[in-house]
mmCIF file of C-alpha atoms in Angstrom:
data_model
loop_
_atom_site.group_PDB
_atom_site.id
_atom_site.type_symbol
_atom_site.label_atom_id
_atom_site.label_comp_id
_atom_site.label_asym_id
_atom_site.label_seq_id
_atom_site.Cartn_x
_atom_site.Cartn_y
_atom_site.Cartn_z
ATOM 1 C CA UNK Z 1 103.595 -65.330 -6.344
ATOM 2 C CA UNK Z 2 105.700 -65.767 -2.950
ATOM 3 C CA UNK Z 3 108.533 -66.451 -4.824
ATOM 4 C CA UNK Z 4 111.895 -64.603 -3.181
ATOM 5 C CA UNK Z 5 114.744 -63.371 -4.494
ATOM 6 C CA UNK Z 6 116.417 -65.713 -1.797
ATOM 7 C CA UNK Z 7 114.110 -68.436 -2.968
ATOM 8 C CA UNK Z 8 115.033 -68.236 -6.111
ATOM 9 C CA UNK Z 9 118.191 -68.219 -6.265
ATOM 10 C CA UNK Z 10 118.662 -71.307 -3.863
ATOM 11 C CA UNK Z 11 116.692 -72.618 -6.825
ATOM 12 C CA UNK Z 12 118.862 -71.732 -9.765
ATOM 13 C CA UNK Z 13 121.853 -72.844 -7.374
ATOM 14 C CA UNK Z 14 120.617 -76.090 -6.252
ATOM 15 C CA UNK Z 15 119.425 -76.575 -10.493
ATOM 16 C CA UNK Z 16 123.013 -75.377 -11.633
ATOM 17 C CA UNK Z 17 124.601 -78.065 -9.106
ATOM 18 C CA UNK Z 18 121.828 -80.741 -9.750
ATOM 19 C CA UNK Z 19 122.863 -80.569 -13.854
ATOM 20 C CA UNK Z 20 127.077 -80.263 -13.155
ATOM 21 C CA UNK Z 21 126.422 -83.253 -11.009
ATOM 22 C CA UNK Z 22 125.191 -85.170 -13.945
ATOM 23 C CA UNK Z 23 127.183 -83.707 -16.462
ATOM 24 C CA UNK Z 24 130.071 -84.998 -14.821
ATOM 25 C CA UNK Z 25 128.619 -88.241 -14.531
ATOM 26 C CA UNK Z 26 128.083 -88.515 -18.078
ATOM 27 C CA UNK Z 27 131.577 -86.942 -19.107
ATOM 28 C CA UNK Z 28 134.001 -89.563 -20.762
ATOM 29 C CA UNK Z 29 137.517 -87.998 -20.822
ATOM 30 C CA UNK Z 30 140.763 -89.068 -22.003
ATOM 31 C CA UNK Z 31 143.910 -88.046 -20.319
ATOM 32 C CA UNK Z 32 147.638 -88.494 -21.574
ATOM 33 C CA UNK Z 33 149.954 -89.445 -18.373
ATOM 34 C CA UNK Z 34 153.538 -89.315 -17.794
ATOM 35 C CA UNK Z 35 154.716 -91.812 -15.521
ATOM 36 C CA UNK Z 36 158.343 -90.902 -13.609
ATOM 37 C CA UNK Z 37 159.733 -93.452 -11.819
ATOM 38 C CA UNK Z 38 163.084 -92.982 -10.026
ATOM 39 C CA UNK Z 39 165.731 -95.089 -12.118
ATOM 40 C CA UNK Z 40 163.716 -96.461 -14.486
ATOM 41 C CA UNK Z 41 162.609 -94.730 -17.860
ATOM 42 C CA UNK Z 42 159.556 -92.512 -18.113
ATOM 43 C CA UNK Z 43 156.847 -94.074 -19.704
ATOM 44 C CA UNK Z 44 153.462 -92.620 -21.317
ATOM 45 C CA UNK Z 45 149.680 -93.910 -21.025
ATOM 46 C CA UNK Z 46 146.225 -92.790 -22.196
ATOM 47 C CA UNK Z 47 143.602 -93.168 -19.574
ATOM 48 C CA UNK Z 48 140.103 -93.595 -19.936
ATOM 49 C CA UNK Z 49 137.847 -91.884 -17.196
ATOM 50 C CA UNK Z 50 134.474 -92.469 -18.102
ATOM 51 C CA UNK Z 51 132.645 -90.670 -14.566
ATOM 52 C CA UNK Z 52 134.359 -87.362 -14.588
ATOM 53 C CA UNK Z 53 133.135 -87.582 -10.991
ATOM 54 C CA UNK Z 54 136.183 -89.853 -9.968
ATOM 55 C CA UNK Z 55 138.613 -88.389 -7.600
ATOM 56 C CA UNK Z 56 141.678 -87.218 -8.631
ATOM 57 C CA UNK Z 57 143.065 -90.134 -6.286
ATOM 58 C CA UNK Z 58 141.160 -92.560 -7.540
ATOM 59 C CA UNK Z 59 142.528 -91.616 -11.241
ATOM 60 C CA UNK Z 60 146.083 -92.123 -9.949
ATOM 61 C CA UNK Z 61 145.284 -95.705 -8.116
ATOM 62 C CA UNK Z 62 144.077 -96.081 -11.922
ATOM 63 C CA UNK Z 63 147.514 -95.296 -13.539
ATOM 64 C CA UNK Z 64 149.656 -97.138 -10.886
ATOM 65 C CA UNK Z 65 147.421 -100.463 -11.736
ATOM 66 C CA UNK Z 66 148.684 -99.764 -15.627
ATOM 67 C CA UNK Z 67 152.415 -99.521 -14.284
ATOM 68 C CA UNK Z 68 152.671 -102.868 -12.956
ATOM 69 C CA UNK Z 69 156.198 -103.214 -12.737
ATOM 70 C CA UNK Z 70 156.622 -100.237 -10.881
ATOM 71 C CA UNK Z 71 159.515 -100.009 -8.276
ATOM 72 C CA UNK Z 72 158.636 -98.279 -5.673
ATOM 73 C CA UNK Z 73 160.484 -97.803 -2.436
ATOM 74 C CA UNK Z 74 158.999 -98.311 1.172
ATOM 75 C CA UNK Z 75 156.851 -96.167 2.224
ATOM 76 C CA UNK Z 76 156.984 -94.103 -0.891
ATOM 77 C CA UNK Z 77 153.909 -92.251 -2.248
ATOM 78 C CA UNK Z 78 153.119 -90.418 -6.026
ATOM 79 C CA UNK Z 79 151.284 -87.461 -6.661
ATOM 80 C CA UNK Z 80 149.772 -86.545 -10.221
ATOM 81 C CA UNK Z 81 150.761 -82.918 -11.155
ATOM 82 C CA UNK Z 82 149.653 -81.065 -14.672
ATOM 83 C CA UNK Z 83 152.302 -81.491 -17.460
ATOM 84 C CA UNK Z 84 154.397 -78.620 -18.003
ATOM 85 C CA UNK Z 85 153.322 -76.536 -14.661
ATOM 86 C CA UNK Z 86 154.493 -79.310 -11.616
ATOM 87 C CA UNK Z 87 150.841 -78.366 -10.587
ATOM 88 C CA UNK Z 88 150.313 -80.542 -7.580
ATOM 89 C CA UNK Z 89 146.514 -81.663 -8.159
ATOM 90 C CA UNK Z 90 144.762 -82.322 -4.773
ATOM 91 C CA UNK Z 91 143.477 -85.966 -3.742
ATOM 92 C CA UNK Z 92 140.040 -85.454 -3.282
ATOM 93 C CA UNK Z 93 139.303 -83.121 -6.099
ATOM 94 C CA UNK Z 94 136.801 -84.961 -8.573
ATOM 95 C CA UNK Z 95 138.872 -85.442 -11.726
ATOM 96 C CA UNK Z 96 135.899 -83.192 -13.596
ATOM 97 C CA UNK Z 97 136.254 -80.074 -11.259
ATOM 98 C CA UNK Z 98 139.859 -79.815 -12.516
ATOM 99 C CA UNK Z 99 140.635 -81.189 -15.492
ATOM 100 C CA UNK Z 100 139.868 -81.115 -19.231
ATOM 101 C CA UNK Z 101 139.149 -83.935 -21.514
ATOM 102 C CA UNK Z 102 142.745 -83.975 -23.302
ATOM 103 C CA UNK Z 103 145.092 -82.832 -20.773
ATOM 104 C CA UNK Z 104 148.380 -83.910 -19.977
ATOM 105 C CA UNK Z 105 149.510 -85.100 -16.712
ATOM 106 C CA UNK Z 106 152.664 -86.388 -14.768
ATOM 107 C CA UNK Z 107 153.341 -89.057 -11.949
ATOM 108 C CA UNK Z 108 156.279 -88.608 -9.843
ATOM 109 C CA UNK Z 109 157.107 -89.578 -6.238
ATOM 110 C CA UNK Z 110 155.432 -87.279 -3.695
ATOM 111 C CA UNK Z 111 158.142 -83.938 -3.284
ATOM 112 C CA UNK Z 112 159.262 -83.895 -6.307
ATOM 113 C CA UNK Z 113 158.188 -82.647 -9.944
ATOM 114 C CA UNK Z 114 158.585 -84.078 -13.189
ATOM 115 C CA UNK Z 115 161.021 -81.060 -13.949
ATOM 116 C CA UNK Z 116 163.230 -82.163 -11.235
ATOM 117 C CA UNK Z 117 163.539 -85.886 -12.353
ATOM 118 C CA UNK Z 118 166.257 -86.363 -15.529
ATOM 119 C CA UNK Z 119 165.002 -89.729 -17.399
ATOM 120 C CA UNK Z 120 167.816 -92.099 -17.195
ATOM 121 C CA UNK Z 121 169.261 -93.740 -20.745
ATOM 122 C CA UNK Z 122 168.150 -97.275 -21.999
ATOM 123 C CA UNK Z 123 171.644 -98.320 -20.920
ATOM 124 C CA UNK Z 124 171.275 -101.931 -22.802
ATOM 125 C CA UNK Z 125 169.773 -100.654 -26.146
ATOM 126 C CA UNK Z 126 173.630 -99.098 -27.801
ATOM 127 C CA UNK Z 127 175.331 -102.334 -26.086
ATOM 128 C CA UNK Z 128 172.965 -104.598 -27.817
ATOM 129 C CA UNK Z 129 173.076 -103.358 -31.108
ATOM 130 C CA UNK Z 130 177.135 -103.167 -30.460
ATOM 131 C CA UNK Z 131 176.817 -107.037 -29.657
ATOM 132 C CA UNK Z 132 174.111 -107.962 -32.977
ATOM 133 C CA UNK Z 133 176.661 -106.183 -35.339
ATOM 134 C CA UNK Z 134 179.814 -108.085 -33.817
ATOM 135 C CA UNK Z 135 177.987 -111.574 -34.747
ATOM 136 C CA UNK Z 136 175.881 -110.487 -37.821
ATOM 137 C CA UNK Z 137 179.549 -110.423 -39.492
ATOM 138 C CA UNK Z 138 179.941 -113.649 -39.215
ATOM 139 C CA UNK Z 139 176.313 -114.869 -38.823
ATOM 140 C CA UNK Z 140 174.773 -117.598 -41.282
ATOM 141 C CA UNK Z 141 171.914 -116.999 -43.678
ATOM 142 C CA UNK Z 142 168.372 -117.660 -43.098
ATOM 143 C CA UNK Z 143 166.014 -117.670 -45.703
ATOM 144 C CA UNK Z 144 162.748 -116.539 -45.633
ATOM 145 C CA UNK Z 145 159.876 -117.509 -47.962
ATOM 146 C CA UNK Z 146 157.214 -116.440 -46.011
ATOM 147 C CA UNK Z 147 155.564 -119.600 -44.619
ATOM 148 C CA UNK Z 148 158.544 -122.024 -43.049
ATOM 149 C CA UNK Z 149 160.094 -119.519 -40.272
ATOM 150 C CA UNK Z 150 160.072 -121.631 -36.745
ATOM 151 C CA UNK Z 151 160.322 -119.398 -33.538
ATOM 152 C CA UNK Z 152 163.428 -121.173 -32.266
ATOM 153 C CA UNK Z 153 165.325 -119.332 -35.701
ATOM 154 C CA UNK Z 154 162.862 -115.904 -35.101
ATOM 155 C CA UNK Z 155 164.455 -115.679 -31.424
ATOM 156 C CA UNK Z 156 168.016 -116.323 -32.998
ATOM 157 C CA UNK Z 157 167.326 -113.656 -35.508
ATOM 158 C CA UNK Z 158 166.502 -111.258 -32.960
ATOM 159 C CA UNK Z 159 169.670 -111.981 -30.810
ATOM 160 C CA UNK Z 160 171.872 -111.613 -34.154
ATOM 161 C CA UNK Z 161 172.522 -115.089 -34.725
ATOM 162 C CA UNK Z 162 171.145 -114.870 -38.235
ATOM 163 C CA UNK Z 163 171.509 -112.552 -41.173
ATOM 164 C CA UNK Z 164 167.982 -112.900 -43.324
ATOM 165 C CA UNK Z 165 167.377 -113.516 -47.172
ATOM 166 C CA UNK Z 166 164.579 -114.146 -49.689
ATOM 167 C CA UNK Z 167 164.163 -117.232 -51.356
ATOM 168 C CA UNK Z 168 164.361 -117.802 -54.946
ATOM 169 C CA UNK Z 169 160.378 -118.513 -54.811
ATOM 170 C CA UNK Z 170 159.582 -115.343 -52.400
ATOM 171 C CA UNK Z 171 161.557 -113.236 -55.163
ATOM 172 C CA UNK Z 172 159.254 -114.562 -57.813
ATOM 173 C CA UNK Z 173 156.109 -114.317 -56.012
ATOM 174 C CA UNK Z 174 156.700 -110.642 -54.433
ATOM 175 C CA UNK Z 175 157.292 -109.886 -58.126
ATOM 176 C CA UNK Z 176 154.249 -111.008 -59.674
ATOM 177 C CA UNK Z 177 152.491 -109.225 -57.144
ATOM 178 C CA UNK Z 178 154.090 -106.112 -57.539
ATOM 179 C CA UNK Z 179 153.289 -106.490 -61.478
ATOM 180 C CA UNK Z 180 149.786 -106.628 -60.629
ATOM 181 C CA UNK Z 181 149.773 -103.418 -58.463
ATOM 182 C CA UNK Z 182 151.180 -101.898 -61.554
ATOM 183 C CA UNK Z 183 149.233 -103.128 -64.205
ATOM 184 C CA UNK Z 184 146.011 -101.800 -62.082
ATOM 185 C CA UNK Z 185 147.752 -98.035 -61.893
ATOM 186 C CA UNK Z 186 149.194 -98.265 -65.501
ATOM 187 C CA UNK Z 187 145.111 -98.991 -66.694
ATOM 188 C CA UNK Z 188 143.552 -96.782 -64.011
ATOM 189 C CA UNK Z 189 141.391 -99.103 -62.711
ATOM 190 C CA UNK Z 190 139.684 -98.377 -59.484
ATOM 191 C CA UNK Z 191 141.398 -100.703 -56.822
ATOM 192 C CA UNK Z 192 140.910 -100.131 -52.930
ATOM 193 C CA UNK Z 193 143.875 -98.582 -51.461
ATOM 194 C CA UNK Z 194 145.900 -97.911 -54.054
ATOM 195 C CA UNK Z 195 143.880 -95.386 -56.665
ATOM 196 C CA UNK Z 196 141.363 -94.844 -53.983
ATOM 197 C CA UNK Z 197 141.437 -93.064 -50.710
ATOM 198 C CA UNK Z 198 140.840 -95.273 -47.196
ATOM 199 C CA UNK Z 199 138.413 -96.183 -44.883
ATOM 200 C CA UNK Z 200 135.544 -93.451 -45.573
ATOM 201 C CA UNK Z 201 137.192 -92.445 -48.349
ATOM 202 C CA UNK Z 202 137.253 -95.644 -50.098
ATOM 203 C CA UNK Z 203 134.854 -94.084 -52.805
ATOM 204 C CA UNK Z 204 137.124 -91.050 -53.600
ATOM 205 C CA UNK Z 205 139.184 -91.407 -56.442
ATOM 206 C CA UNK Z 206 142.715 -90.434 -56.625
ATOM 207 C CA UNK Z 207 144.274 -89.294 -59.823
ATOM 208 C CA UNK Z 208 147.915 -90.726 -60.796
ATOM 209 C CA UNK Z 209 149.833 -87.620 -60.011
ATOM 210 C CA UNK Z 210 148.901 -87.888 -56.512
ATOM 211 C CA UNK Z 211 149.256 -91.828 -55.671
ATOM 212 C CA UNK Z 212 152.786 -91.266 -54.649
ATOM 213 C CA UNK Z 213 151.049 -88.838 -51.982
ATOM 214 C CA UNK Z 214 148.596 -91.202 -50.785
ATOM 215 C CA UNK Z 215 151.089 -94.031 -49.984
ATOM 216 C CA UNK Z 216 153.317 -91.291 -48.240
ATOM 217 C CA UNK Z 217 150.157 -90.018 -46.175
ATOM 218 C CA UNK Z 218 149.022 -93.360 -45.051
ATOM 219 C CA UNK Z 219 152.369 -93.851 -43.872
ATOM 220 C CA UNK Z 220 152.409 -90.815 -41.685
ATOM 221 C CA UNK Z 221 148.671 -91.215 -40.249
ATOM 222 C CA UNK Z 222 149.960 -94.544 -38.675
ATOM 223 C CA UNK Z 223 153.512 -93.458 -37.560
ATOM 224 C CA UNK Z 224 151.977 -92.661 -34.143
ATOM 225 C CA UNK Z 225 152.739 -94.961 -30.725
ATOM 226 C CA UNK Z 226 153.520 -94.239 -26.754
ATOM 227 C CA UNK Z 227 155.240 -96.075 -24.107
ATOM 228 C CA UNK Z 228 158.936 -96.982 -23.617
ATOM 229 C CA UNK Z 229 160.747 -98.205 -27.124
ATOM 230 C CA UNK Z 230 160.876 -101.835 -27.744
ATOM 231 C CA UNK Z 231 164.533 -103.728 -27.313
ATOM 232 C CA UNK Z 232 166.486 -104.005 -30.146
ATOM 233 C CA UNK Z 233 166.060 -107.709 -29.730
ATOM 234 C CA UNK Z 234 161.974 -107.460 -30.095
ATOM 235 C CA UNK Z 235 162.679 -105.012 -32.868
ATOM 236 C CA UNK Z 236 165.097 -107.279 -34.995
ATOM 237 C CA UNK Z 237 162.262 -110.160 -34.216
ATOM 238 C CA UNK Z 238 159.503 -107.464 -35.339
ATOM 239 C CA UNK Z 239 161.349 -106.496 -38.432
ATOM 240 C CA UNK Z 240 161.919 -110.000 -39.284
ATOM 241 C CA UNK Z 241 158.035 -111.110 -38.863
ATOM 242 C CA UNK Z 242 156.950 -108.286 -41.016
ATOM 243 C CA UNK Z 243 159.478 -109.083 -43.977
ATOM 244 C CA UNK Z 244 158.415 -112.483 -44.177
ATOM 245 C CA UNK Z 245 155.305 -111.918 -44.127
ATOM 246 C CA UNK Z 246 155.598 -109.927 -47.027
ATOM 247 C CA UNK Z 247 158.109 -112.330 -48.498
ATOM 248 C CA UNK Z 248 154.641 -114.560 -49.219
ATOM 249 C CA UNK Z 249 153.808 -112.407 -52.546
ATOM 250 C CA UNK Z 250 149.996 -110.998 -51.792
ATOM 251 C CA UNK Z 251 151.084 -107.421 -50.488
ATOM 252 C CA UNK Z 252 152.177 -106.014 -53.711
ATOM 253 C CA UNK Z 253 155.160 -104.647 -52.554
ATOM 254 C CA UNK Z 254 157.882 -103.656 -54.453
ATOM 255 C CA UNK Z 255 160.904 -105.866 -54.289
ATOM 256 C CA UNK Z 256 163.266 -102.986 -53.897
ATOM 257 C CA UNK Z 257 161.018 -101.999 -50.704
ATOM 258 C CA UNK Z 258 161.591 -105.219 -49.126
ATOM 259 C CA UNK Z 259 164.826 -105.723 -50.126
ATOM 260 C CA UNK Z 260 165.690 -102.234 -48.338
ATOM 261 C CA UNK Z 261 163.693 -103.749 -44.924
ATOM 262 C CA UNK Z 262 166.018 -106.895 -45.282
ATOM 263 C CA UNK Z 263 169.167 -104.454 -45.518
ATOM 264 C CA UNK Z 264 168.426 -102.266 -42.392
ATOM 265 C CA UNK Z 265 167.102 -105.593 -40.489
ATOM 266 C CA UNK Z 266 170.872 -107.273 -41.342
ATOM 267 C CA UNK Z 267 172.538 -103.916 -40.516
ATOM 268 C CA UNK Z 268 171.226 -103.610 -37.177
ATOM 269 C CA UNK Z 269 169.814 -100.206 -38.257
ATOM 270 C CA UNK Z 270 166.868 -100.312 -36.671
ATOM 271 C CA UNK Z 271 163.663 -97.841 -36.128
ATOM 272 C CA UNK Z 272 162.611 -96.521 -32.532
ATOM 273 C CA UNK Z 273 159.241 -98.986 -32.022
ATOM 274 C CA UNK Z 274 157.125 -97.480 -29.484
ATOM 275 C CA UNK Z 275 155.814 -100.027 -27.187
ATOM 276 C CA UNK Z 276 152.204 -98.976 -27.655
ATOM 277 C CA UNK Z 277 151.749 -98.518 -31.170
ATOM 278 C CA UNK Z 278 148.313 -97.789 -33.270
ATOM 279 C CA UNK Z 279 146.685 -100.015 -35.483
ATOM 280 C CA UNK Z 280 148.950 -103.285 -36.531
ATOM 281 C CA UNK Z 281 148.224 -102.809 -40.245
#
C-alpha cells in the first residue's frame, strides 16, 4: 500500500494533536481562585475559561481584572500556583495542558506561596459591632410595615442609629398569611413550595412528616456564597431590607420567625454574609 510504519505514525500523531487542539478549543472550564494580596484579606472567585487553549498568563490577567481594587506595589508581579501544593504554574502553558475543569488555584505575589502569606483580620468588623451595640441601647424605634422605609432611615439602621419594630398592621397581615400556609398543610392541598418539592421537583409530592425537612433542605441548598464577608453595616442594612420585606404579609412566614430576625438584627448578632452569594431568593 506504501504506507510506513514512519508514515503512519506521523499520521496518528499529527490526528491525535489535530483533535486535542480542538478539544481544547471547545473545553469550557470553571476554576475556583484564591486571591492573596499582601495586607488586605484573601478573597475567592470563580472563573470562567471558555478556550481551554488560553495561557495560563492570560487566565491570571483575567483574575487581576476581577480584583480591581488590588494594591499592588511597584514593580510587583503575581504568579498563579495550584491550591494546596504552592505549585508554581508556568506562563505560557495553555490553561488546558495543565489544568482540570474544577480545580483550585491561588494568586500571590511572585516568591511567595499562599502557605507563606497569614490572612490579616477584618480589623473594623468587632469595632463596629462594639460601636452599633453602644448606641442600639439608647437608639429610637423604627417601625417597619413593609412599604414606607426611606433609605436615609435604612443607612441609619445600618450604622445603629435605629432599633427596628413591626407595626400593628405588619403583625396582622404576616398573620393572616401565615394562617393561610397552615390551613393549606392542615387540608393537604398541593401548594408549590410548601407540600411540593422545587424547581424540577415541583410535581413531587411531599408527605406531612417530611415538610419540616423540606424547609430545612432548601435552606441549606442556598447557604452557599464566596468572596470577603459583607460589613456589619451592609449586613444590619441587609437584615433590615429582608425583614421588611417580609413585614408586607405575602411570604407566609411565621411571626415568631420574623420576630426572631428582628431580635438578632437589634442585637447586633449578625450572620457572616459572603459577598458573592447564590441566588437572592
Amino acid at each position: 500500500t506504501g504506507v510506513t510504519i514512519d508514515n503512519l505514525w506521523c499520521y496518528i500523531s499529527t490526528t491525535a494533536l489535530l483533535h486535542l487542539s480542538f478539544s481544547e478549543r471547545n473545553m469550557s472550564m470553571r476554576l475556583f481562585v484564591k486571591v492573596h494580596a499582601r495586607g488586605q484579606p484573601a478573597e475567592s472567585y470563580v472563573i470562567s475559561c471558555k478556550d481551554a487553549r488560553k495561557t495560563v498568563g492570560g487566565l491570571k490577567r483575567d483574575v487581576l481584572g476581577r480584583k480591581a481594587d488590588l494594591r499592588k506595589e511597584p514593580g510587583e508581579e503575581y504568579q498563579l500556583c495550584l491550591a494546596g501544593s504552592d505549585a508554581i504554574l508556568r506562563e505560557d502553558d495553555s490553561v488546558g495542558s495543565v489544568l482540570r475543569d474544577g480545580d483550585h488555584l491561588c494568586l500571590c505575589p511572585a516568591g511567595s506561596s499562599p502557605s507563606q502569606l497569614s490572612e490579616p483580620t477584618l480589623p473594623s468588623y468587632g469595632a463596629s459591632v462594639s460601636q452599633a451595640l453602644g448606641r442600639l441601647k439608647t437608639a429610637e424605634w423604627l417601625e417597619l410595615d413593609g412599604n414606607s422605609l426611606i433609605i436615609e432611615d435604612l443607612m441609619k439602621v445600618g450604622n445603629g442609629q435605629y432599633r427596628v419594630k413591626l407595626s400593628d398592621a405588619a403583625i396582622e397581615a404576616v398573620k393572616r398569611s401565615r394562617k393561610v400556609v397552615d390551613d393549606i398543610v392542615a387540608a393537604n392541598q398541593v401548594a408549590y413550595g410548601i407540600t411540593t418539592g422545587f424547581g424540577k421537583f415541583a410535581t413531587v409530592s411531599i408527605p406531612q412528616d417530611k415538610l419540616i425537612e423540606l424547609q430545612e433542605s432548601i435552606v441549606r441548598s442556598h447557604s452557599a456564597g464566596v468572596g470577603g464577608p459583607l460589613s456589619p453595616e451592609r449586613t444590619r442594612r441587609l437584615l433590615t431590607l429582608r425583614i421588611n420585606v417580609l413585614a408586607k404579609g405575602y411570604s407566609g412566614i411565621s411571626l415568631e420567625t420574623l420576630q426572631r430576625l428582628i431580635d438578632a438584627l437589634n442585637a447586633s448578632c449578625l450572620s457572616y454574609v459572603p459577598e458573592q452569594g447564590t441566588v437572592g431568593a
